[in-house]
Amino acid sequence: MSEDYSKLEILKFSKNSMILAGIWRLPITQNPTIKRLYVYYSVFIQAYFPFFLIFLGSKFFILAFDVDNSPLKVFSTFAYMITSFVVMVKVVLVQKKRVRDIFAFINRTEEEIKKANDIDILKCHSALTRFCRKSNWATFFFTFGIGVAMIFANIVQRHEISQYNKKYNTTIPKPFPYELYYMTLDEEKYGTLFVWFNDFSILVAGFLVVSTQVIFISCIIFASSLLRMLQIRFKKMIGFTVNISVTLRELILEHQRVIEFVNNLNESMKYIMMLEYLLNSLNMAMVSFQFLAAEHNILIASVLFYFGLLVVQTFILGWSANEVKMQSLALADAIYESPWYEQNHAAKKTMIIMMMRAQRPLALTIGPFDVMTTQSALTESA
């Protein structure tokens, strides 16, 4: 059964997750009622999360100045606070005009790919779209695996403590998935309300983490797809053209569009990637602490999901960014593999210049520092 290439949409998963997170800023419908409801929903989510971060940060400072608290509790709260702050920064950045322009460019380019109806290019883009979808689902699975494990672990712990208090007539305080500042409210009296607040916050954070992560993964994979498709066009440019000069001019313009896209993508995400890599060591340390301190199998499951998420994020980003670099260099090979020797002097000269330009690789960087590659991923995970 042949594949339906008309449904190719590399941003489909990212778009849906960003809509659920309330941070998609391109049109989703023409219905004014749905538009208005989505605006209200978006405002609620984006106002809710900063308040959650304030409660989390306040609790950290309270814990930090209380010497009776365990170092694990203080460190875990600090790690959650920093991770949540980075998520909030990413939420702001993905709604910037530069990033919205990148989304619009991807949508336009995919429509052009479908209209061109070149089966080799469609197959190439389809293969990378499927890989992107699998990567996005892996991120979703591990992220919400953490959330579900945290919620169930808290249910088990609270039940056990409740049974212990009844049996021995004590009032040991029941834990929450993570520490928040509840001002002067009685945690025992309003415990159920606080549990629901914690659980809802986990779901909101999960949607924001997934949506802000998969969108950049999708954009990087799309950049790799553009470069692979450009290679195909270079290799086929002789057999499918009458005027080689016109074809070469079109391919040069296409190469320049890809270069501009990758540069814009790098400018939009390089500091986000720097924060991700800086937090990697902190998150690994938190995973180790929580694994050693875990008292229930379900808590261990939460830690394992967290570790899986870190591995998936780091290596997919590293591999995808490395592909952009390698595929940009491979353009020179694609030009050389075409029958360039059959062309006139002007065409040969143009193709040599194009090969020289392809020797300068396109790259995605970690802030103003190193290029993001599989090697950088291995270094950060070591």
PDB file of N, CA and C in Angstrom, residues 66-119:
ATOM      1  N   ASP A  66      16.389  26.444  56.848  1.00  0.00           N
ATOM      2  CA  ASP A  66      16.008  25.601  57.981  1.00  0.00           C
ATOM      3  C   ASP A  66      16.982  24.429  58.056  1.00  0.00           C
ATOM      4  N   VAL A  67      17.832  24.429  59.060  1.00  0.00           N
ATOM      5  CA  VAL A  67      18.900  23.427  59.152  1.00  0.00           C
ATOM      6  C   VAL A  67      18.361  22.029  59.429  1.00  0.00           C
ATOM      7  N   ASP A  68      17.092  21.929  59.860  1.00  0.00           N
ATOM      8  CA  ASP A  68      16.539  20.614  60.183  1.00  0.00           C
ATOM      9  C   ASP A  68      16.082  19.835  58.950  1.00  0.00           C
ATOM     10  N   ASN A  69      16.007  20.500  57.827  1.00  0.00           N
ATOM     11  CA  ASN A  69      15.547  19.821  56.613  1.00  0.00           C
ATOM     12  C   ASN A  69      16.655  18.965  56.003  1.00  0.00           C
ATOM     13  N   SER A  70      16.243  17.893  55.361  1.00  0.00           N
ATOM     14  CA  SER A  70      17.220  16.991  54.757  1.00  0.00           C
ATOM     15  C   SER A  70      17.828  17.632  53.510  1.00  0.00           C
ATOM     16  N   PRO A  71      19.111  17.397  53.272  1.00  0.00           N
ATOM     17  CA  PRO A  71      19.756  17.953  52.069  1.00  0.00           C
ATOM     18  C   PRO A  71      19.067  17.499  50.778  1.00  0.00           C
ATOM     19  N   LEU A  72      18.534  16.264  50.762  1.00  0.00           N
ATOM     20  CA  LEU A  72      17.872  15.759  49.569  1.00  0.00           C
ATOM     21  C   LEU A  72      16.634  16.592  49.236  1.00  0.00           C
ATOM     22  N   LYS A  73      15.849  16.931  50.271  1.00  0.00           N
ATOM     23  CA  LYS A  73      14.642  17.733  50.056  1.00  0.00           C
ATOM     24  C   LYS A  73      14.998  19.120  49.521  1.00  0.00           C
ATOM     25  N   VAL A  74      16.039  19.730  50.097  1.00  0.00           N
ATOM     26  CA  VAL A  74      16.460  21.061  49.654  1.00  0.00           C
ATOM     27  C   VAL A  74      16.985  21.008  48.219  1.00  0.00           C
ATOM     28  N   PHE A  75      17.829  20.015  47.941  1.00  0.00           N
ATOM     29  CA  PHE A  75      18.415  19.907  46.600  1.00  0.00           C
ATOM     30  C   PHE A  75      17.360  19.605  45.540  1.00  0.00           C
ATOM     31  N   SER A  76      16.413  18.702  45.854  1.00  0.00           N
ATOM     32  CA  SER A  76      15.358  18.361  44.908  1.00  0.00           C
ATOM     33  C   SER A  76      14.488  19.567  44.589  1.00  0.00           C
ATOM     34  N   THR A  77      14.146  20.330  45.632  1.00  0.00           N
ATOM     35  CA  THR A  77      13.336  21.530  45.425  1.00  0.00           C
ATOM     36  C   THR A  77      14.082  22.547  44.573  1.00  0.00           C
ATOM     37  N   PHE A  78      15.388  22.676  44.827  1.00  0.00           N
ATOM     38  CA  PHE A  78      16.203  23.598  44.029  1.00  0.00           C
ATOM     39  C   PHE A  78      16.234  23.158  42.562  1.00  0.00           C
ATOM     40  N   ALA A  79      16.404  21.850  42.336  1.00  0.00           N
ATOM     41  CA  ALA A  79      16.463  21.336  40.964  1.00  0.00           C
ATOM     42  C   ALA A  79      15.127  21.553  40.252  1.00  0.00           C
ATOM     43  N   TYR A  80      14.010  21.291  40.943  1.00  0.00           N
ATOM     44  CA  TYR A  80      12.695  21.531  40.345  1.00  0.00           C
ATOM     45  C   TYR A  80      12.511  23.009  40.022  1.00  0.00           C
ATOM     46  N   MET A  81      12.974  23.874  40.918  1.00  0.00           N
ATOM     47  CA  MET A  81      12.824  25.313  40.718  1.00  0.00           C
ATOM     48  C   MET A  81      13.591  25.774  39.480  1.00  0.00           C
ATOM     49  N   ILE A  82      14.846  25.350  39.356  1.00  0.00           N
ATOM     50  CA  ILE A  82      15.671  25.762  38.214  1.00  0.00           C
ATOM     51  C   ILE A  82      15.104  25.196  36.911  1.00  0.00           C
ATOM     52  N   THR A  83      14.698  23.928  36.936  1.00  0.00           N
ATOM     53  CA  THR A  83      14.124  23.318  35.734  1.00  0.00           C
ATOM     54  C   THR A  83      12.849  24.039  35.318  1.00  0.00           C
ATOM     55  N   SER A  84      12.001  24.387  36.285  1.00  0.00           N
ATOM     56  CA  SER A  84      10.756  25.096  35.983  1.00  0.00           C
ATOM     57  C   SER A  84      11.041  26.489  35.434  1.00  0.00           C
ATOM     58  N   PHE A  85      12.077  27.130  35.971  1.00  0.00           N
ATOM     59  CA  PHE A  85      12.447  28.461  35.460  1.00  0.00           C
ATOM     60  C   PHE A  85      12.891  28.381  34.000  1.00  0.00           C
ATOM     61  N   VAL A  86      13.677  27.360  33.670  1.00  0.00           N
ATOM     62  CA  VAL A  86      14.130  27.184  32.284  1.00  0.00           C
ATOM     63  C   VAL A  86      12.935  26.914  31.364  1.00  0.00           C
ATOM     64  N   VAL A  87      11.992  26.105  31.843  1.00  0.00           N
ATOM     65  CA  VAL A  87      10.786  25.837  31.048  1.00  0.00           C
ATOM     66  C   VAL A  87      10.032  27.138  30.778  1.00  0.00           C
ATOM     67  N   MET A  88       9.924  28.001  31.792  1.00  0.00           N
ATOM     68  CA  MET A  88       9.214  29.262  31.610  1.00  0.00           C
ATOM     69  C   MET A  88       9.933  30.161  30.602  1.00  0.00           C
ATOM     70  N   VAL A  89      11.268  30.172  30.652  1.00  0.00           N
ATOM     71  CA  VAL A  89      12.044  30.948  29.678  1.00  0.00           C
ATOM     72  C   VAL A  89      11.788  30.421  28.266  1.00  0.00           C
ATOM     73  N   LYS A  90      11.773  29.095  28.108  1.00  0.00           N
ATOM     74  CA  LYS A  90      11.521  28.484  26.802  1.00  0.00           C
ATOM     75  C   LYS A  90      10.111  28.803  26.308  1.00  0.00           C
ATOM     76  N   VAL A  91       9.144  28.819  27.230  1.00  0.00           N
ATOM     77  CA  VAL A  91       7.765  29.156  26.865  1.00  0.00           C
ATOM     78  C   VAL A  91       7.702  30.562  26.267  1.00  0.00           C
ATOM     79  N   VAL A  92       8.437  31.483  26.878  1.00  0.00           N
ATOM     80  CA  VAL A  92       8.463  32.863  26.359  1.00  0.00           C
ATOM     81  C   VAL A  92       9.139  32.914  24.987  1.00  0.00           C
ATOM     82  N   LEU A  93      10.256  32.220  24.847  1.00  0.00           N
ATOM     83  CA  LEU A  93      11.038  32.302  23.611  1.00  0.00           C
ATOM     84  C   LEU A  93      10.324  31.663  22.422  1.00  0.00           C
ATOM     85  N   VAL A  94       9.606  30.552  22.635  1.00  0.00           N
ATOM     86  CA  VAL A  94       8.961  29.889  21.495  1.00  0.00           C
ATOM     87  C   VAL A  94       7.791  30.701  20.945  1.00  0.00           C
ATOM     88  N   GLN A  95       7.368  31.749  21.664  1.00  0.00           N
ATOM     89  CA  GLN A  95       6.271  32.586  21.182  1.00  0.00           C
ATOM     90  C   GLN A  95       6.768  33.873  20.520  1.00  0.00           C
ATOM     91  N   LYS A  96       8.099  34.012  20.421  1.00  0.00           N
ATOM     92  CA  LYS A  96       8.660  35.183  19.774  1.00  0.00           C
ATOM     93  C   LYS A  96       8.394  35.152  18.269  1.00  0.00           C
ATOM     94  N   LYS A  97       8.411  36.316  17.652  1.00  0.00           N
ATOM     95  CA  LYS A  97       8.120  36.421  16.219  1.00  0.00           C
ATOM     96  C   LYS A  97       9.104  35.614  15.381  1.00  0.00           C
ATOM     97  N   ARG A  98      10.376  35.606  15.763  1.00  0.00           N
ATOM     98  CA  ARG A  98      11.380  34.869  14.994  1.00  0.00           C
ATOM     99  C   ARG A  98      11.028  33.385  14.915  1.00  0.00           C
ATOM    100  N   VAL A  99      10.582  32.838  16.053  1.00  0.00           N
ATOM    101  CA  VAL A  99      10.231  31.416  16.070  1.00  0.00           C
ATOM    102  C   VAL A  99       8.935  31.177  15.297  1.00  0.00           C
ATOM    103  N   ARG A 100       7.972  32.085  15.417  1.00  0.00           N
ATOM    104  CA  ARG A 100       6.730  31.945  14.641  1.00  0.00           C
ATOM    105  C   ARG A 100       7.019  31.985  13.141  1.00  0.00           C
ATOM    106  N   ASP A 101       7.974  32.806  12.749  1.00  0.00           N
ATOM    107  CA  ASP A 101       8.373  32.862  11.333  1.00  0.00           C
ATOM    108  C   ASP A 101       8.975  31.538  10.875  1.00  0.00           C
ATOM    109  N   ILE A 102       9.720  30.887  11.768  1.00  0.00           N
ATOM    110  CA  ILE A 102      10.296  29.569  11.443  1.00  0.00           C
ATOM    111  C   ILE A 102       9.177  28.554  11.213  1.00  0.00           C
ATOM    112  N   PHE A 103       8.156  28.563  12.089  1.00  0.00           N
ATOM    113  CA  PHE A 103       7.022  27.652  11.906  1.00  0.00           C
ATOM    114  C   PHE A 103       6.341  27.910  10.560  1.00  0.00           C
ATOM    115  N   ALA A 104       6.109  29.189  10.255  1.00  0.00           N
ATOM    116  CA  ALA A 104       5.436  29.546   9.003  1.00  0.00           C
ATOM    117  C   ALA A 104       6.261  29.095   7.799  1.00  0.00           C
ATOM    118  N   PHE A 105       7.575  29.244   7.886  1.00  0.00           N
ATOM    119  CA  PHE A 105       8.462  28.810   6.799  1.00  0.00           C
ATOM    120  C   PHE A 105       8.355  27.297   6.587  1.00  0.00           C
ATOM    121  N   ILE A 106       8.337  26.543   7.668  1.00  0.00           N
ATOM    122  CA  ILE A 106       8.226  25.083   7.568  1.00  0.00           C
ATOM    123  C   ILE A 106       6.913  24.691   6.899  1.00  0.00           C
ATOM    124  N   ASN A 107       5.819  25.336   7.303  1.00  0.00           N
ATOM    125  CA  ASN A 107       4.518  25.021   6.713  1.00  0.00           C
ATOM    126  C   ASN A 107       4.498  25.329   5.214  1.00  0.00           C
ATOM    127  N   ARG A 108       5.048  26.486   4.833  1.00  0.00           N
ATOM    128  CA  ARG A 108       5.075  26.857   3.409  1.00  0.00           C
ATOM    129  C   ARG A 108       5.933  25.887   2.614  1.00  0.00           C
ATOM    130  N   THR A 109       7.080  25.546   3.164  1.00  0.00           N
ATOM    131  CA  THR A 109       8.008  24.662   2.449  1.00  0.00           C
ATOM    132  C   THR A 109       7.416  23.275   2.262  1.00  0.00           C
ATOM    133  N   GLU A 110       6.719  22.770   3.272  1.00  0.00           N
ATOM    134  CA  GLU A 110       6.095  21.458   3.129  1.00  0.00           C
ATOM    135  C   GLU A 110       5.027  21.460   2.042  1.00  0.00           C
ATOM    136  N   GLU A 111       4.295  22.555   1.914  1.00  0.00           N
ATOM    137  CA  GLU A 111       3.307  22.654   0.833  1.00  0.00           C
ATOM    138  C   GLU A 111       3.989  22.634  -0.529  1.00  0.00           C
ATOM    139  N   GLU A 112       5.142  23.306  -0.633  1.00  0.00           N
ATOM    140  CA  GLU A 112       5.905  23.309  -1.888  1.00  0.00           C
ATOM    141  C   GLU A 112       6.410  21.900  -2.211  1.00  0.00           C
ATOM    142  N   ILE A 113       6.850  21.176  -1.177  1.00  0.00           N
ATOM    143  CA  ILE A 113       7.348  19.808  -1.373  1.00  0.00           C
ATOM    144  C   ILE A 113       6.235  18.914  -1.929  1.00  0.00           C
ATOM    145  N   LYS A 114       5.040  19.053  -1.369  1.00  0.00           N
ATOM    146  CA  LYS A 114       3.905  18.236  -1.835  1.00  0.00           C
ATOM    147  C   LYS A 114       3.528  18.569  -3.275  1.00  0.00           C
ATOM    148  N   LYS A 115       3.537  19.852  -3.607  1.00  0.00           N
ATOM    149  CA  LYS A 115       3.157  20.274  -4.960  1.00  0.00           C
ATOM    150  C   LYS A 115       4.179  19.834  -6.003  1.00  0.00           C
ATOM    151  N   ALA A 116       5.462  19.792  -5.623  1.00  0.00           N
ATOM    152  CA  ALA A 116       6.510  19.388  -6.568  1.00  0.00           C
ATOM    153  C   ALA A 116       6.320  17.937  -7.003  1.00  0.00           C
ATOM    154  N   ASN A 117       5.785  17.107  -6.100  1.00  0.00           N
ATOM    155  CA  ASN A 117       5.444  15.712  -6.406  1.00  0.00           C
ATOM    156  C   ASN A 117       6.640  14.907  -6.930  1.00  0.00           C
ATOM    157  N   ASP A 118       7.825  15.177  -6.372  1.00  0.00           N
ATOM    158  CA  ASP A 118       9.016  14.390  -6.700  1.00  0.00           C
ATOM    159  C   ASP A 118       9.072  13.225  -5.714  1.00  0.00           C
ATOM    160  N   ILE A 119       8.925  12.009  -6.198  1.00  0.00           N
ATOM    161  CA  ILE A 119       8.779  10.851  -5.325  1.00  0.00           C
ATOM    162  C   ILE A 119      10.007  10.629  -4.442  1.00  0.00           C
TER     163      ILE A 119
END
